[in-house]
Amino acid sequence: MADSITVEIPAPGTQPDFHFPPYVSSIARSPRQPLIVLPQTLSNCAGPVFGHSIINALDHDLTVQHEAPPVGERIIVHGRLLDEDGRPIPNALVEVWQANAGGRYRHRVDQGEAPLDPNFSGAGRTITDANGYYLFRSIKPGPYPWRNHYNAWRPAHIHFSLFGAGILSRLVTQMYFPGDPLQPFDPIFNSITDEAARNRLIARFDIERSEPHHALAYSFDIVLRGSKDTPFEGPHR
């Protein structure tokens, strides 16, 4: 039998509650009974291992996936995937998806008024290197209205999915941009009641990594566990 391990419980307010009434969709999607914590063993910690062969050379660049460049402000998003001790997590699959510059997803459910961009699909993926580093090239997503409450708008954001060795399940989070005036009004962002934890979802503007006459850069490190872990989502939009 495998040895048992200790799983650290996140501090209150540092992860979003499944049931958060200001985010109306969470009411129907969340459990009403206390969650049952199952004991973890070392065998549960072995996640899948991905090879670079499953990633095409341009999967990380959302601006060159079609015949012409997409409309919008070009950006670079980069960072490191780390554990609770600051050690890099290599060979993890990192996926992103996002709305276009007008705030619309290329998805049949999104029937918003903003136009679709024929040169932007809004999805990419990459594998972290030996230092846990990843990089994406994209365009800055636009905010968009949604029907959660009166005059509801989601701030600009990019969805991240993480999956790999040492990650017990697929983890999903969102990256936000600094200085966005919509963040104080967004119930998904504010479902993380601890301010310090909430601010860990906001990327850092990186002038050093920005490319002259081409793209602005944002740095976004993702910490999987520990007191400085990145908040991860329950139900999300």
mmCIF file of C-alpha atoms in Angstrom:
data_model
loop_
_atom_site.group_PDB
_atom_site.id
_atom_site.type_symbol
_atom_site.label_atom_id
_atom_site.label_comp_id
_atom_site.label_asym_id
_atom_site.label_seq_id
_atom_site.Cartn_x
_atom_site.Cartn_y
_atom_site.Cartn_z
ATOM 1 C CA MET A 1 0.000 0.000 0.000
ATOM 2 C CA ALA A 2 1.289 3.453 -0.889
ATOM 3 C CA ASP A 3 2.276 5.804 1.918
ATOM 4 C CA SER A 4 -0.237 8.489 2.787
ATOM 5 C CA ILE A 5 0.568 12.159 2.248
ATOM 6 C CA THR A 6 -0.581 15.396 3.806
ATOM 7 C CA VAL A 7 -2.597 17.810 1.656
ATOM 8 C CA GLU A 8 -2.479 21.454 2.714
ATOM 9 C CA ILE A 9 -5.915 23.091 2.971
ATOM 10 C CA PRO A 10 -5.976 26.593 1.418
ATOM 11 C CA ALA A 11 -6.482 29.461 3.835
ATOM 12 C CA PRO A 12 -10.063 30.845 3.880
ATOM 13 C CA GLY A 13 -10.663 33.428 1.177
ATOM 14 C CA THR A 14 -7.665 32.498 -0.963
ATOM 15 C CA GLN A 15 -9.638 30.219 -3.289
ATOM 16 C CA PRO A 16 -13.100 30.946 -4.726
ATOM 17 C CA ASP A 17 -16.105 29.341 -3.071
ATOM 18 C CA PHE A 18 -18.103 26.986 -5.257
ATOM 19 C CA HIS A 19 -21.264 28.694 -3.988
ATOM 20 C CA PHE A 20 -20.901 32.465 -4.453
ATOM 21 C CA PRO A 21 -24.360 34.018 -5.014
ATOM 22 C CA PRO A 22 -23.107 37.242 -6.690
ATOM 23 C CA TYR A 23 -21.902 34.923 -9.471
ATOM 24 C CA VAL A 24 -25.403 33.700 -10.317
ATOM 25 C CA SER A 25 -24.374 30.578 -12.271
ATOM 26 C CA SER A 26 -22.584 29.222 -9.205
ATOM 27 C CA ILE A 27 -25.912 28.843 -7.375
ATOM 28 C CA ALA A 28 -27.062 25.999 -9.615
ATOM 29 C CA ARG A 29 -23.608 24.507 -10.154
ATOM 30 C CA SER A 30 -22.401 24.266 -6.555
ATOM 31 C CA PRO A 31 -22.947 21.510 -3.961
ATOM 32 C CA ARG A 32 -25.155 22.110 -0.925
ATOM 33 C CA GLN A 33 -23.529 19.554 1.380
ATOM 34 C CA PRO A 34 -19.985 19.766 2.809
ATOM 35 C CA LEU A 35 -17.366 18.337 0.484
ATOM 36 C CA ILE A 36 -15.926 14.941 1.393
ATOM 37 C CA VAL A 37 -12.136 15.033 1.586
ATOM 38 C CA LEU A 38 -10.731 11.705 0.427
ATOM 39 C CA PRO A 39 -7.320 10.619 1.721
ATOM 40 C CA GLN A 40 -4.541 11.077 -0.806
ATOM 41 C CA THR A 41 -1.732 8.610 -1.387
ATOM 42 C CA LEU A 42 1.534 8.917 -3.252
ATOM 43 C CA SER A 43 0.036 7.005 -6.155
ATOM 44 C CA ASN A 44 -2.467 9.856 -6.639
ATOM 45 C CA CYS A 45 0.355 12.325 -7.263
ATOM 46 C CA ALA A 46 1.569 10.794 -10.502
ATOM 47 C CA GLY A 47 0.096 12.946 -13.254
ATOM 48 C CA PRO A 48 0.471 12.506 -16.998
ATOM 49 C CA VAL A 49 3.774 13.300 -18.671
ATOM 50 C CA PHE A 50 3.610 15.197 -21.960
ATOM 51 C CA GLY A 51 6.259 15.279 -24.641
ATOM 52 C CA HIS A 52 7.052 18.218 -26.886
ATOM 53 C CA SER A 53 6.114 16.071 -29.880
ATOM 54 C CA ILE A 54 2.404 16.657 -29.206
ATOM 55 C CA ILE A 55 2.835 20.423 -29.631
ATOM 56 C CA ASN A 56 3.131 22.016 -33.054
ATOM 57 C CA ALA A 57 5.770 24.707 -33.511
ATOM 58 C CA LEU A 58 3.229 27.552 -33.670
ATOM 59 C CA ASP A 59 0.644 26.308 -31.154
ATOM 60 C CA HIS A 60 1.849 28.938 -28.662
ATOM 61 C CA ASP A 61 1.406 31.821 -31.148
ATOM 62 C CA LEU A 62 -2.252 32.755 -31.540
ATOM 63 C CA THR A 63 -1.368 35.510 -34.025
ATOM 64 C CA VAL A 64 -0.073 33.275 -36.850
ATOM 65 C CA GLN A 65 -2.654 30.493 -36.974
ATOM 66 C CA HIS A 66 -4.470 31.920 -40.007
ATOM 67 C CA GLU A 67 -3.727 33.563 -43.347
ATOM 68 C CA ALA A 68 -3.558 37.099 -41.903
ATOM 69 C CA PRO A 69 -2.847 38.605 -38.464
ATOM 70 C CA PRO A 70 -5.791 39.043 -36.091
ATOM 71 C CA VAL A 71 -7.193 42.452 -35.221
ATOM 72 C CA GLY A 72 -6.067 43.875 -31.885
ATOM 73 C CA GLU A 73 -3.217 44.879 -29.625
ATOM 74 C CA ARG A 74 -0.435 42.303 -29.807
ATOM 75 C CA ILE A 75 0.777 40.945 -26.480
ATOM 76 C CA ILE A 76 3.253 38.448 -25.057
ATOM 77 C CA VAL A 77 2.232 36.494 -21.951
ATOM 78 C CA HIS A 78 4.977 34.553 -20.228
ATOM 79 C CA GLY A 79 5.882 33.165 -16.841
ATOM 80 C CA ARG A 80 6.823 30.100 -14.830
ATOM 81 C CA LEU A 81 4.901 27.196 -13.358
ATOM 82 C CA LEU A 82 6.142 26.612 -9.800
ATOM 83 C CA ASP A 83 5.477 24.448 -6.764
ATOM 84 C CA GLU A 84 5.063 25.702 -3.191
ATOM 85 C CA ASP A 85 8.848 25.851 -2.677
ATOM 86 C CA GLY A 86 9.502 27.863 -5.835
ATOM 87 C CA ARG A 87 10.796 24.872 -7.771
ATOM 88 C CA PRO A 88 9.979 24.801 -11.498
ATOM 89 C CA ILE A 89 7.518 22.267 -12.878
ATOM 90 C CA PRO A 90 8.813 21.114 -16.273
ATOM 91 C CA ASN A 91 6.972 19.305 -19.070
ATOM 92 C CA ALA A 92 3.504 20.457 -17.989
ATOM 93 C CA LEU A 93 0.856 21.135 -20.606
ATOM 94 C CA VAL A 94 -0.308 24.775 -20.468
ATOM 95 C CA GLU A 95 -3.353 25.708 -22.545
ATOM 96 C CA VAL A 96 -5.018 29.095 -22.991
ATOM 97 C CA TRP A 97 -8.269 30.300 -24.479
ATOM 98 C CA GLN A 98 -9.695 33.804 -24.728
ATOM 99 C CA ALA A 99 -12.073 36.205 -26.435
ATOM 100 C CA ASN A 100 -10.949 38.246 -29.419
ATOM 101 C CA ALA A 101 -10.170 41.965 -29.323
ATOM 102 C CA GLY A 102 -13.884 42.741 -29.529
ATOM 103 C CA GLY A 103 -14.720 40.531 -26.560
ATOM 104 C CA ARG A 104 -16.189 37.532 -28.387
ATOM 105 C CA TYR A 105 -15.249 33.859 -28.212
ATOM 106 C CA ARG A 106 -15.151 31.644 -31.276
ATOM 107 C CA HIS A 107 -17.724 29.298 -29.791
ATOM 108 C CA ARG A 108 -21.278 28.468 -30.815
ATOM 109 C CA VAL A 109 -22.608 29.432 -27.367
ATOM 110 C CA ASP A 110 -21.242 32.981 -27.701
ATOM 111 C CA GLN A 111 -23.786 34.848 -29.820
ATOM 112 C CA GLY A 112 -22.729 38.325 -28.748
ATOM 113 C CA GLU A 113 -22.972 41.384 -30.939
ATOM 114 C CA ALA A 114 -19.204 41.795 -31.332
ATOM 115 C CA PRO A 115 -17.901 40.492 -34.683
ATOM 116 C CA LEU A 116 -15.875 37.326 -35.005
ATOM 117 C CA ASP A 117 -12.345 37.715 -36.296
ATOM 118 C CA PRO A 118 -11.731 35.193 -39.118
ATOM 119 C CA ASN A 119 -8.025 35.285 -38.291
ATOM 120 C CA PHE A 120 -8.319 34.533 -34.600
ATOM 121 C CA SER A 121 -9.373 31.237 -33.048
ATOM 122 C CA GLY A 122 -8.477 32.197 -29.484
ATOM 123 C CA ALA A 123 -6.761 29.020 -28.290
ATOM 124 C CA GLY A 124 -3.162 27.903 -27.852
ATOM 125 C CA ARG A 125 -0.987 25.463 -25.956
ATOM 126 C CA THR A 126 2.620 24.856 -25.001
ATOM 127 C CA ILE A 127 4.826 22.708 -22.761
ATOM 128 C CA THR A 128 6.858 24.206 -19.921
ATOM 129 C CA ASP A 129 10.619 23.880 -20.354
ATOM 130 C CA ALA A 130 13.159 22.583 -17.826
ATOM 131 C CA ASN A 131 12.802 25.831 -15.838
ATOM 132 C CA GLY A 132 9.010 25.656 -15.773
ATOM 133 C CA TYR A 133 8.858 28.520 -18.295
ATOM 134 C CA TYR A 134 6.086 29.106 -20.827
ATOM 135 C CA LEU A 135 5.332 31.829 -23.398
ATOM 136 C CA PHE A 136 2.337 32.741 -25.546
ATOM 137 C CA ARG A 137 1.869 35.369 -28.246
ATOM 138 C CA SER A 138 -1.630 36.688 -28.709
ATOM 139 C CA ILE A 139 -3.783 39.804 -28.854
ATOM 140 C CA LYS A 140 -5.274 41.502 -25.817
ATOM 141 C CA PRO A 141 -8.841 40.232 -25.293
ATOM 142 C CA GLY A 142 -11.655 42.738 -25.020
ATOM 143 C CA PRO A 143 -14.174 42.960 -22.176
ATOM 144 C CA TYR A 144 -17.652 41.676 -22.892
ATOM 145 C CA PRO A 145 -21.169 41.937 -21.464
ATOM 146 C CA TRP A 146 -22.804 38.969 -19.769
ATOM 147 C CA ARG A 147 -26.157 38.364 -18.136
ATOM 148 C CA ASN A 148 -25.153 37.810 -14.533
ATOM 149 C CA HIS A 149 -26.674 41.108 -13.315
ATOM 150 C CA TYR A 150 -27.664 44.536 -14.593
ATOM 151 C CA ASN A 151 -24.992 46.111 -16.825
ATOM 152 C CA ALA A 152 -22.598 43.237 -16.146
ATOM 153 C CA TRP A 153 -19.264 43.250 -17.967
ATOM 154 C CA ARG A 154 -16.391 40.815 -17.621
ATOM 155 C CA PRO A 155 -12.946 42.435 -17.444
ATOM 156 C CA ALA A 156 -10.333 41.400 -20.005
ATOM 157 C CA HIS A 157 -8.925 38.000 -19.081
ATOM 158 C CA ILE A 158 -7.231 34.884 -20.430
ATOM 159 C CA HIS A 159 -8.146 31.379 -19.265
ATOM 160 C CA PHE A 160 -5.304 29.018 -18.326
ATOM 161 C CA SER A 161 -5.482 25.228 -18.059
ATOM 162 C CA LEU A 162 -2.653 23.246 -16.437
ATOM 163 C CA PHE A 163 -2.119 19.508 -16.657
ATOM 164 C CA GLY A 164 0.980 17.437 -15.991
ATOM 165 C CA ALA A 165 3.086 15.310 -13.672
ATOM 166 C CA GLY A 166 2.545 16.262 -10.040
ATOM 167 C CA ILE A 167 -0.774 17.987 -10.812
ATOM 168 C CA LEU A 168 -3.566 15.888 -9.317
ATOM 169 C CA SER A 169 -6.219 17.122 -11.741
ATOM 170 C CA ARG A 170 -6.662 19.594 -14.545
ATOM 171 C CA LEU A 171 -6.424 23.061 -12.996
ATOM 172 C CA VAL A 172 -8.067 26.108 -14.526
ATOM 173 C CA THR A 173 -7.519 29.743 -13.645
ATOM 174 C CA GLN A 174 -7.801 33.196 -15.214
ATOM 175 C CA MET A 175 -5.212 35.896 -15.781
ATOM 176 C CA TYR A 176 -6.314 39.538 -15.600
ATOM 177 C CA PHE A 177 -4.577 42.708 -16.772
ATOM 178 C CA PRO A 178 -3.282 45.490 -14.502
ATOM 179 C CA GLY A 179 -5.346 48.655 -14.174
ATOM 180 C CA ASP A 180 -8.605 47.241 -15.537
ATOM 181 C CA PRO A 181 -11.499 49.397 -14.181
ATOM 182 C CA LEU A 182 -13.961 46.499 -14.466
ATOM 183 C CA GLN A 183 -12.252 44.273 -11.895
ATOM 184 C CA PRO A 184 -13.964 45.811 -8.808
ATOM 185 C CA PHE A 185 -17.370 45.054 -10.374
ATOM 186 C CA ASP A 186 -16.708 41.455 -11.475
ATOM 187 C CA PRO A 187 -18.194 38.771 -9.172
ATOM 188 C CA ILE A 188 -15.933 36.020 -10.535
ATOM 189 C CA PHE A 189 -12.779 37.988 -9.769
ATOM 190 C CA ASN A 190 -14.159 39.052 -6.382
ATOM 191 C CA SER A 191 -15.251 35.547 -5.383
ATOM 192 C CA ILE A 192 -11.696 35.380 -4.003
ATOM 193 C CA THR A 193 -12.262 37.437 -0.866
ATOM 194 C CA ASP A 194 -8.619 37.619 0.232
ATOM 195 C CA GLU A 195 -7.186 40.704 -1.516
ATOM 196 C CA ALA A 196 -3.606 39.439 -1.675
ATOM 197 C CA ALA A 197 -4.718 36.147 -3.219
ATOM 198 C CA ARG A 198 -7.037 37.954 -5.637
ATOM 199 C CA ASN A 199 -4.203 40.177 -6.820
ATOM 200 C CA ARG A 200 -2.154 37.097 -7.686
ATOM 201 C CA LEU A 201 -4.458 36.726 -10.683
ATOM 202 C CA ILE A 202 -3.343 40.088 -12.105
ATOM 203 C CA ALA A 203 -0.391 39.864 -14.473
ATOM 204 C CA ARG A 204 2.579 42.194 -14.120
ATOM 205 C CA PHE A 205 3.345 44.533 -17.025
ATOM 206 C CA ASP A 206 6.829 43.670 -18.280
ATOM 207 C CA ILE A 207 8.508 46.435 -20.271
ATOM 208 C CA GLU A 208 11.784 44.487 -20.449
ATOM 209 C CA ARG A 209 10.162 41.594 -22.310
ATOM 210 C CA SER A 210 8.040 43.874 -24.533
ATOM 211 C CA GLU A 211 9.179 44.040 -28.146
ATOM 212 C CA PRO A 212 9.648 47.503 -29.708
ATOM 213 C CA HIS A 213 7.102 48.349 -32.410
ATOM 214 C CA HIS A 214 5.485 44.936 -32.012
ATOM 215 C CA ALA A 215 4.028 43.747 -28.688
ATOM 216 C CA LEU A 216 3.652 44.599 -24.998
ATOM 217 C CA ALA A 217 4.493 41.857 -22.511
ATOM 218 C CA TYR A 218 2.901 40.621 -19.298
ATOM 219 C CA SER A 219 4.444 38.271 -16.748
ATOM 220 C CA PHE A 220 2.227 35.744 -14.974
ATOM 221 C CA ASP A 221 3.751 33.085 -12.696
ATOM 222 C CA ILE A 222 1.487 30.261 -11.529
ATOM 223 C CA VAL A 223 2.089 28.619 -8.136
ATOM 224 C CA LEU A 224 0.325 25.309 -7.635
ATOM 225 C CA ARG A 225 0.362 24.852 -3.868
ATOM 226 C CA GLY A 226 1.263 26.489 -0.571
ATOM 227 C CA SER A 227 0.450 29.826 1.053
ATOM 228 C CA LYS A 228 1.208 31.745 -2.172
ATOM 229 C CA ASP A 229 -0.706 29.479 -4.528
ATOM 230 C CA THR A 230 -2.592 30.898 -7.480
ATOM 231 C CA PRO A 231 -6.388 30.880 -7.007
ATOM 232 C CA PHE A 232 -8.045 28.252 -9.159
ATOM 233 C CA GLU A 233 -11.591 28.251 -10.414
ATOM 234 C CA GLY A 234 -14.672 26.266 -9.734
ATOM 235 C CA PRO A 235 -17.371 27.104 -12.260
ATOM 236 C CA HIS A 236 -16.034 29.689 -14.681
ATOM 237 C CA ARG A 237 -16.921 31.727 -17.737
#
